[in-house]
PDB file of C-alpha atoms in Angstrom:
ATOM      1  CA  MET A  13     -67.223 152.345 143.430  1.00  0.00           C
ATOM      2  CA  THR A  14     -63.843 153.720 144.188  1.00  0.00           C
ATOM      3  CA  SER A  15     -61.534 156.845 143.114  1.00  0.00           C
ATOM      4  CA  ASP A  16     -59.332 153.648 141.745  1.00  0.00           C
ATOM      5  CA  HIS A  17     -59.951 152.993 138.263  1.00  0.00           C
ATOM      6  CA  SER A  18     -58.913 149.184 138.617  1.00  0.00           C
ATOM      7  CA  LEU A  19     -60.654 148.389 141.853  1.00  0.00           C
ATOM      8  CA  TYR A  20     -63.751 150.154 139.869  1.00  0.00           C
ATOM      9  CA  GLN A  21     -63.607 148.274 137.152  1.00  0.00           C
ATOM     10  CA  ARG A  22     -63.728 144.861 139.023  1.00  0.00           C
ATOM     11  CA  ARG A  23     -66.862 146.072 141.134  1.00  0.00           C
ATOM     12  CA  ARG A  24     -70.007 142.958 140.518  1.00  0.00           C
ATOM     13  CA  PRO A  25     -72.635 142.302 142.555  1.00  0.00           C
ATOM     14  CA  PRO A  26     -72.179 140.572 146.072  1.00  0.00           C
ATOM     15  CA  THR A  27     -72.690 136.987 146.687  1.00  0.00           C
ATOM     16  CA  ALA A  28     -75.063 135.204 149.588  1.00  0.00           C
ATOM     17  CA  GLY A  29     -72.612 134.513 151.745  1.00  0.00           C
ATOM     18  CA  GLU A  30     -71.163 138.292 151.575  1.00  0.00           C
ATOM     19  CA  LEU A  31     -74.287 139.638 152.246  1.00  0.00           C
ATOM     20  CA  SER A  32     -74.400 137.624 155.476  1.00  0.00           C
ATOM     21  CA  ASN A  33     -71.473 138.799 156.366  1.00  0.00           C
ATOM     22  CA  ILE A  34     -72.996 142.877 156.033  1.00  0.00           C
ATOM     23  CA  PRO A  35     -73.940 143.256 160.028  1.00  0.00           C
ATOM     24  CA  TRP A  36     -77.060 146.286 158.859  1.00  0.00           C
ATOM     25  CA  LEU A  37     -78.901 144.362 156.680  1.00  0.00           C
ATOM     26  CA  SER A  38     -80.893 142.047 159.673  1.00  0.00           C
ATOM     27  CA  LEU A  39     -82.024 145.437 160.823  1.00  0.00           C
ATOM     28  CA  LEU A  40     -83.863 146.602 157.817  1.00  0.00           C
ATOM     29  CA  THR A  41     -87.400 145.428 156.693  1.00  0.00           C
ATOM     30  CA  PRO A  42     -87.863 143.186 153.870  1.00  0.00           C
ATOM     31  CA  ALA A  43     -88.705 146.014 151.419  1.00  0.00           C
ATOM     32  CA  GLU A  44     -85.454 147.794 152.951  1.00  0.00           C
ATOM     33  CA  CYS A  45     -83.557 145.036 152.269  1.00  0.00           C
ATOM     34  CA  GLU A  46     -84.652 144.456 148.667  1.00  0.00           C
ATOM     35  CA  LEU A  47     -83.107 147.530 147.870  1.00  0.00           C
ATOM     36  CA  ALA A  48     -80.415 147.675 149.805  1.00  0.00           C
ATOM     37  CA  ILE A  49     -79.321 144.686 148.237  1.00  0.00           C
ATOM     38  CA  SER A  50     -80.056 145.650 144.762  1.00  0.00           C
ATOM     39  CA  ASP A  51     -77.763 148.533 144.866  1.00  0.00           C
ATOM     40  CA  LEU A  52     -75.056 146.919 146.958  1.00  0.00           C
ATOM     41  CA  LEU A  53     -71.651 146.207 144.689  1.00  0.00           C
ATOM     42  CA  ILE A  54     -68.914 144.579 145.442  1.00  0.00           C
ATOM     43  CA  GLY A  55     -64.845 145.535 145.189  1.00  0.00           C
ATOM     44  CA  ASP A  56     -62.110 142.826 145.129  1.00  0.00           C
ATOM     45  CA  ALA A  57     -59.193 145.189 146.428  1.00  0.00           C
ATOM     46  CA  LYS A  58     -55.776 144.157 145.746  1.00  0.00           C
ATOM     47  CA  PRO A  59     -52.780 145.419 148.716  1.00  0.00           C
ATOM     48  CA  GLY A  60     -52.155 149.237 147.775  1.00  0.00           C
ATOM     49  CA  ASP A  61     -55.776 150.027 146.036  1.00  0.00           C
ATOM     50  CA  LEU A  62     -57.427 152.848 147.144  1.00  0.00           C
ATOM     51  CA  VAL A  63     -60.676 152.396 148.050  1.00  0.00           C
ATOM     52  CA  CYS A  64     -61.332 156.530 148.896  1.00  0.00           C
ATOM     53  CA  ARG A  65     -58.903 158.937 147.911  1.00  0.00           C
ATOM     54  CA  VAL A  66     -58.534 162.699 149.903  1.00  0.00           C
ATOM     55  CA  GLY A  67     -60.497 164.807 147.743  1.00  0.00           C
ATOM     56  CA  ARG A  68     -62.817 162.890 145.661  1.00  0.00           C
ATOM     57  CA  PRO A  69     -66.336 163.398 146.321  1.00  0.00           C
ATOM     58  CA  VAL A  70     -68.314 160.442 148.235  1.00  0.00           C
ATOM     59  CA  THR A  71     -69.861 158.311 146.036  1.00  0.00           C
ATOM     60  CA  TYR A  72     -70.516 155.334 148.088  1.00  0.00           C
ATOM     61  CA  TRP A  73     -70.682 154.290 151.723  1.00  0.00           C
ATOM     62  CA  PHE A  74     -68.274 151.209 152.414  1.00  0.00           C
ATOM     63  CA  GLY A  75     -67.789 148.315 154.672  1.00  0.00           C
ATOM     64  CA  VAL A  76     -64.753 145.497 154.896  1.00  0.00           C
ATOM     65  CA  VAL A  77     -66.443 142.509 153.952  1.00  0.00           C
ATOM     66  CA  GLU A  78     -63.259 140.316 154.078  1.00  0.00           C
ATOM     67  CA  GLY A  79     -59.598 141.869 154.530  1.00  0.00           C
ATOM     68  CA  LEU A  80     -57.826 144.383 156.228  1.00  0.00           C
ATOM     69  CA  LEU A  81     -57.948 148.343 155.079  1.00  0.00           C
ATOM     70  CA  LYS A  82     -56.308 151.294 156.874  1.00  0.00           C
ATOM     71  CA  MET A  83     -57.110 155.548 157.112  1.00  0.00           C
ATOM     72  CA  SER A  84     -54.835 157.782 157.119  1.00  0.00           C
ATOM     73  CA  SER A  85     -53.745 161.331 155.525  1.00  0.00           C
ATOM     74  CA  ASP A  86     -50.636 162.901 153.796  1.00  0.00           C
ATOM     75  CA  SER A  87     -49.368 165.969 155.677  1.00  0.00           C
ATOM     76  CA  SER A  88     -48.027 168.738 154.105  1.00  0.00           C
ATOM     77  CA  GLU A  89     -44.220 167.298 154.824  1.00  0.00           C
ATOM     78  CA  GLY A  90     -45.116 164.449 153.044  1.00  0.00           C
ATOM     79  CA  GLN A  91     -45.621 162.539 156.217  1.00  0.00           C
ATOM     80  CA  THR A  92     -48.314 159.420 156.366  1.00  0.00           C
ATOM     81  CA  MET A  93     -50.500 159.975 159.654  1.00  0.00           C
ATOM     82  CA  THR A  94     -52.334 156.367 160.054  1.00  0.00           C
ATOM     83  CA  PHE A  95     -55.648 157.076 162.141  1.00  0.00           C
ATOM     84  CA  THR A  96     -57.154 153.311 162.441  1.00  0.00           C
ATOM     85  CA  GLY A  97     -57.308 149.791 161.083  1.00  0.00           C
ATOM     86  CA  ILE A  98     -60.744 148.991 159.460  1.00  0.00           C
ATOM     87  CA  PRO A  99     -61.261 145.101 160.031  1.00  0.00           C
ATOM     88  CA  PRO A 100     -63.726 142.803 158.544  1.00  0.00           C
ATOM     89  CA  GLY A 101     -67.541 143.761 159.488  1.00  0.00           C
ATOM     90  CA  GLY A 102     -66.686 147.491 159.533  1.00  0.00           C
ATOM     91  CA  TRP A 103     -68.292 150.225 157.666  1.00  0.00           C
ATOM     92  CA  PHE A 104     -66.979 153.900 157.393  1.00  0.00           C
ATOM     93  CA  GLY A 105     -67.174 157.222 156.313  1.00  0.00           C
ATOM     94  CA  GLU A 106     -70.856 157.905 157.285  1.00  0.00           C
ATOM     95  CA  GLY A 107     -70.100 161.214 158.253  1.00  0.00           C
ATOM     96  CA  THR A 108     -68.454 161.821 154.944  1.00  0.00           C
ATOM     97  CA  ALA A 109     -71.861 160.595 153.104  1.00  0.00           C
ATOM     98  CA  LEU A 110     -74.143 162.735 155.561  1.00  0.00           C
ATOM     99  CA  LYS A 111     -72.794 165.819 154.707  1.00  0.00           C
ATOM    100  CA  ARG A 112     -72.022 164.619 150.736  1.00  0.00           C
ATOM    101  CA  GLU A 113     -68.372 166.099 151.338  1.00  0.00           C
ATOM    102  CA  SER A 114     -65.106 165.029 149.962  1.00  0.00           C
ATOM    103  CA  TYR A 115     -63.016 162.762 151.685  1.00  0.00           C
ATOM    104  CA  ARG A 116     -60.502 163.828 153.901  1.00  0.00           C
ATOM    105  CA  TYR A 117     -58.308 160.986 154.127  1.00  0.00           C
ATOM    106  CA  ASN A 118     -57.199 157.739 152.110  1.00  0.00           C
ATOM    107  CA  ILE A 119     -58.863 154.000 152.825  1.00  0.00           C
ATOM    108  CA  GLN A 120     -56.077 151.962 151.274  1.00  0.00           C
ATOM    109  CA  ALA A 121     -56.065 148.240 151.541  1.00  0.00           C
ATOM    110  CA  LEU A 122     -53.089 146.494 153.436  1.00  0.00           C
ATOM    111  CA  ARG A 123     -54.010 143.134 151.909  1.00  0.00           C
ATOM    112  CA  LYS A 124     -56.539 141.807 149.423  1.00  0.00           C
ATOM    113  CA  SER A 125     -60.024 142.726 150.800  1.00  0.00           C
ATOM    114  CA  VAL A 126     -63.482 142.343 149.712  1.00  0.00           C
ATOM    115  CA  VAL A 127     -65.242 145.540 149.966  1.00  0.00           C
ATOM    116  CA  ALA A 128     -69.080 146.040 149.966  1.00  0.00           C
ATOM    117  CA  GLY A 129     -70.205 149.616 148.615  1.00  0.00           C
ATOM    118  CA  LEU A 130     -73.560 150.962 149.244  1.00  0.00           C
ATOM    119  CA  PRO A 131     -74.459 154.037 146.610  1.00  0.00           C
ATOM    120  CA  VAL A 132     -74.805 157.438 148.935  1.00  0.00           C
ATOM    121  CA  SER A 133     -78.199 157.898 147.446  1.00  0.00           C
ATOM    122  CA  THR A 134     -79.314 154.591 148.715  1.00  0.00           C
ATOM    123  CA  PHE A 135     -77.439 155.428 152.308  1.00  0.00           C
ATOM    124  CA  HIS A 136     -79.859 158.723 152.291  1.00  0.00           C
ATOM    125  CA  VAL A 137     -83.057 157.118 150.762  1.00  0.00           C
ATOM    126  CA  LEU A 138     -82.602 154.401 153.735  1.00  0.00           C
ATOM    127  CA  LEU A 139     -81.639 157.332 156.393  1.00  0.00           C
ATOM    128  CA  ASP A 140     -84.740 158.978 155.482  1.00  0.00           C
ATOM    129  CA  ASN A 141     -87.308 156.034 155.826  1.00  0.00           C
ATOM    130  CA  SER A 142     -85.484 153.214 157.917  1.00  0.00           C
ATOM    131  CA  ILE A 143     -85.367 153.264 161.680  1.00  0.00           C
ATOM    132  CA  GLY A 144     -83.195 150.030 161.951  1.00  0.00           C
ATOM    133  CA  PHE A 145     -80.990 152.078 159.545  1.00  0.00           C
ATOM    134  CA  ASN A 146     -80.971 155.177 161.425  1.00  0.00           C
ATOM    135  CA  ARG A 147     -80.251 153.475 164.406  1.00  0.00           C
ATOM    136  CA  PHE A 148     -76.831 152.389 163.093  1.00  0.00           C
ATOM    137  CA  VAL A 149     -75.783 154.913 161.655  1.00  0.00           C
ATOM    138  CA  MET A 150     -76.347 156.571 165.029  1.00  0.00           C
ATOM    139  CA  ASN A 151     -74.333 153.974 166.856  1.00  0.00           C
ATOM    140  CA  GLN A 152     -71.839 153.640 164.540  1.00  0.00           C
ATOM    141  CA  LEU A 153     -70.900 157.495 164.773  1.00  0.00           C
ATOM    142  CA  ASN A 154     -71.241 157.706 168.955  1.00  0.00           C
ATOM    143  CA  GLU A 155     -68.677 154.646 168.431  1.00  0.00           C
ATOM    144  CA  ARG A 156     -66.508 156.598 165.972  1.00  0.00           C
ATOM    145  CA  LEU A 157     -66.270 159.686 168.486  1.00  0.00           C
ATOM    146  CA  GLY A 158     -65.260 157.408 171.430  1.00  0.00           C
ATOM    147  CA  GLN A 159     -62.672 155.562 168.750  1.00  0.00           C
ATOM    148  CA  PHE A 160     -60.624 159.084 167.812  1.00  0.00           C
ATOM    149  CA  ILE A 161     -61.093 160.275 171.352  1.00  0.00           C
ATOM    150  CA  ALA A 162     -58.967 157.457 171.930  1.00  0.00           C
ATOM    151  CA  ALA A 163     -56.771 157.652 169.107  1.00  0.00           C
ATOM    152  CA  ARG A 164     -55.972 161.148 170.237  1.00  0.00           C
ATOM    153  CA  GLU A 165     -54.991 159.566 173.366  1.00  0.00           C
ATOM    154  CA  ILE A 166     -52.279 156.812 171.958  1.00  0.00           C
ATOM    155  CA  ASP A 167     -51.049 159.351 169.636  1.00  0.00           C
ATOM    156  CA  ARG A 168     -49.731 161.180 173.340  1.00  0.00           C
ATOM    157  CA  MET A 169     -48.493 157.420 175.092  1.00  0.00           C
ATOM    158  CA  ASN A 170     -44.923 157.097 174.967  1.00  0.00           C
ATOM    159  CA  ASN A 171     -45.244 153.536 175.947  1.00  0.00           C
ATOM    160  CA  PRO A 172     -45.513 151.240 173.379  1.00  0.00           C
ATOM    161  CA  ASP A 173     -46.353 147.982 174.787  1.00  0.00           C
ATOM    162  CA  VAL A 174     -49.454 150.726 175.522  1.00  0.00           C
ATOM    163  CA  ARG A 175     -49.609 152.034 172.417  1.00  0.00           C
ATOM    164  CA  VAL A 176     -49.944 148.193 170.976  1.00  0.00           C
ATOM    165  CA  ALA A 177     -52.563 147.493 173.421  1.00  0.00           C
ATOM    166  CA  ARG A 178     -54.703 150.349 172.920  1.00  0.00           C
ATOM    167  CA  SER A 179     -54.766 150.069 169.225  1.00  0.00           C
ATOM    168  CA  LEU A 180     -55.805 146.737 169.471  1.00  0.00           C
ATOM    169  CA  ALA A 181     -58.781 147.325 171.698  1.00  0.00           C
ATOM    170  CA  THR A 182     -59.608 149.425 168.832  1.00  0.00           C
ATOM    171  CA  LEU A 183     -59.373 146.413 165.979  1.00  0.00           C
ATOM    172  CA  PHE A 184     -61.423 144.504 168.141  1.00  0.00           C
ATOM    173  CA  ASN A 185     -64.350 146.897 169.065  1.00  0.00           C
ATOM    174  CA  PRO A 186     -67.454 144.395 168.632  1.00  0.00           C
ATOM    175  CA  VAL A 187     -69.821 147.744 167.809  1.00  0.00           C
ATOM    176  CA  LEU A 188     -67.701 148.712 164.903  1.00  0.00           C
ATOM    177  CA  TYR A 189     -66.262 145.732 163.955  1.00  0.00           C
ATOM    178  CA  PRO A 190     -68.617 143.039 164.617  1.00  0.00           C
ATOM    179  CA  GLY A 191     -67.033 140.729 161.917  1.00  0.00           C
ATOM    180  CA  VAL A 192     -63.893 140.280 163.882  1.00  0.00           C
ATOM    181  CA  GLY A 193     -64.973 138.370 167.103  1.00  0.00           C
ATOM    182  CA  GLU A 194     -62.212 136.943 169.145  1.00  0.00           C
ATOM    183  CA  VAL A 195     -59.647 136.444 166.667  1.00  0.00           C
ATOM    184  CA  LEU A 196     -58.320 139.429 164.433  1.00  0.00           C
ATOM    185  CA  ARG A 197     -56.541 138.304 161.558  1.00  0.00           C
ATOM    186  CA  ILE A 198     -53.413 140.380 161.516  1.00  0.00           C
ATOM    187  CA  THR A 199     -49.727 140.358 160.591  1.00  0.00           C
ATOM    188  CA  GLN A 200     -46.898 141.572 162.847  1.00  0.00           C
ATOM    189  CA  GLN A 201     -46.234 143.918 159.694  1.00  0.00           C
ATOM    190  CA  GLU A 202     -50.116 144.766 159.186  1.00  0.00           C
ATOM    191  CA  LEU A 203     -50.241 145.644 163.119  1.00  0.00           C
ATOM    192  CA  ALA A 204     -46.549 148.229 162.596  1.00  0.00           C
ATOM    193  CA  TYR A 205     -48.342 150.086 159.879  1.00  0.00           C
ATOM    194  CA  LEU A 206     -51.297 150.769 162.128  1.00  0.00           C
ATOM    195  CA  VAL A 207     -49.551 151.875 165.293  1.00  0.00           C
ATOM    196  CA  GLY A 208     -46.342 153.392 163.597  1.00  0.00           C
ATOM    197  CA  LEU A 209     -43.927 151.090 165.296  1.00  0.00           C
ATOM    198  CA  SER A 210     -41.398 148.747 163.760  1.00  0.00           C
ATOM    199  CA  ARG A 211     -42.732 145.463 163.409  1.00  0.00           C
ATOM    200  CA  GLN A 212     -39.819 144.228 165.974  1.00  0.00           C
ATOM    201  CA  ARG A 213     -40.713 146.740 168.848  1.00  0.00           C
ATOM    202  CA  VAL A 214     -44.420 145.417 167.793  1.00  0.00           C
ATOM    203  CA  ASN A 215     -43.579 141.773 168.371  1.00  0.00           C
ATOM    204  CA  GLU A 216     -42.306 143.203 171.965  1.00  0.00           C
ATOM    205  CA  ALA A 217     -45.142 143.896 172.708  1.00  0.00           C
ATOM    206  CA  LEU A 218     -47.338 141.418 171.932  1.00  0.00           C
ATOM    207  CA  ALA A 219     -44.947 139.196 174.051  1.00  0.00           C
ATOM    208  CA  THR A 220     -45.665 141.118 176.552  1.00  0.00           C
ATOM    209  CA  LEU A 221     -49.438 141.295 176.503  1.00  0.00           C
ATOM    210  CA  GLN A 222     -49.457 137.256 175.715  1.00  0.00           C
ATOM    211  CA  GLU A 223     -47.047 137.058 179.100  1.00  0.00           C
ATOM    212  CA  GLN A 224     -49.035 138.551 181.261  1.00  0.00           C
ATOM    213  CA  GLY A 225     -52.420 136.935 179.540  1.00  0.00           C
ATOM    214  CA  ILE A 226     -53.932 139.636 177.737  1.00  0.00           C
ATOM    215  CA  ILE A 227     -53.873 138.271 174.372  1.00  0.00           C
ATOM    216  CA  ARG A 228     -52.625 134.820 172.377  1.00  0.00           C
ATOM    217  CA  VAL A 229     -50.970 134.860 169.593  1.00  0.00           C
ATOM    218  CA  GLU A 230     -51.926 132.480 167.145  1.00  0.00           C
ATOM    219  CA  TYR A 231     -51.112 131.267 163.707  1.00  0.00           C
ATOM    220  CA  GLY A 232     -52.077 133.803 161.008  1.00  0.00           C
ATOM    221  CA  GLY A 233     -53.501 136.448 163.960  1.00  0.00           C
ATOM    222  CA  LEU A 234     -54.481 137.166 167.718  1.00  0.00           C
ATOM    223  CA  ARG A 235     -56.868 135.801 170.121  1.00  0.00           C
ATOM    224  CA  VAL A 236     -57.892 138.557 172.829  1.00  0.00           C
ATOM    225  CA  LEU A 237     -58.535 137.053 176.256  1.00  0.00           C
ATOM    226  CA  SER A 238     -58.915 139.804 178.280  1.00  0.00           C
ATOM    227  CA  LEU A 239     -60.296 142.936 176.181  1.00  0.00           C
ATOM    228  CA  GLU A 240     -61.125 145.033 179.105  1.00  0.00           C
ATOM    229  CA  ALA A 241     -57.029 145.141 179.966  1.00  0.00           C
ATOM    230  CA  LEU A 242     -56.720 146.125 176.840  1.00  0.00           C
ATOM    231  CA  ARG A 243     -58.730 148.887 176.490  1.00  0.00           C
ATOM    232  CA  SER A 244     -57.356 150.835 179.883  1.00  0.00           C
ATOM    233  CA  HIS A 245     -54.568 152.578 179.318  1.00  0.00           C
ATOM    234  CA  LEU A 246     -53.201 151.887 182.433  1.00  0.00           C
ATOM    235  CA  PHE A 247     -53.588 148.213 182.130  1.00  0.00           C
ATOM    236  CA  PRO A 248     -49.490 147.319 183.157  1.00  0.00           C
ATOM    237  CA  GLN A 249     -50.922 148.519 186.843  1.00  0.00           C
ATOM    238  CA  ARG A 250     -54.502 147.041 186.410  1.00  0.00           C
ATOM    239  CA  ILE A 251     -54.149 143.764 184.636  1.00  0.00           C
ATOM    240  CA  GLY A 252     -55.144 140.512 186.217  1.00  0.00           C
ATOM    241  CA  PRO A 253     -55.582 136.903 185.108  1.00  0.00           C
ATOM    242  CA  PRO A 254     -58.201 136.783 182.267  1.00  0.00           C
ATOM    243  CA  SER A 255     -61.608 135.587 183.518  1.00  0.00           C
ATOM    244  CA  PRO A 256     -62.292 131.832 183.169  1.00  0.00           C
TER     245      PRO A 256
END
């Protein structure tokens, strides 16, 4: 189910619990749902495993059931540019699957993760026949466009606190990543990889955000207290106490 041979060898059918964490299945008719479930596969990714690789043809539409992935590409100078992280509930690559193109990015597991894959042929069958599936994919594409516009803004920001806040807001997107909820399971080192800052600087930014009542650092993750403040690139001037 991937260009990484070892992950391909570890593919297996999904469990009932894993199926319950796939958000778009509930939008299908019983017949459509039966088709999707019969073709879905699960891969148990280890840290560093590549789920998608630049230049490889698309074979599956992927989603994160558990864990954390990152989307990145390497420049001609050998530098890695990270586009975004993909937490639980996130499905990605629908644009590539729609056009049946080769991947223009790498998707890599930052930690032990459970990844679901729907064959691209089944993806197109559902796209051609399912209204519920079409609406889900359309919403995905719309949110993804906004996500990458925001990513361009983040890249131009010199304020590290703002970069961390806006990057966190992306990971808490309830449409793209419904499995996250109010608590994101992420380490400071993982966040540093995604934001492109040092772990120490990320730690300082998180402390500032916590002091301002925007987030709360908890064991093994972060709880958002004011998503609106995170989303605003002017949050240092606009934030107030979180709503009760």
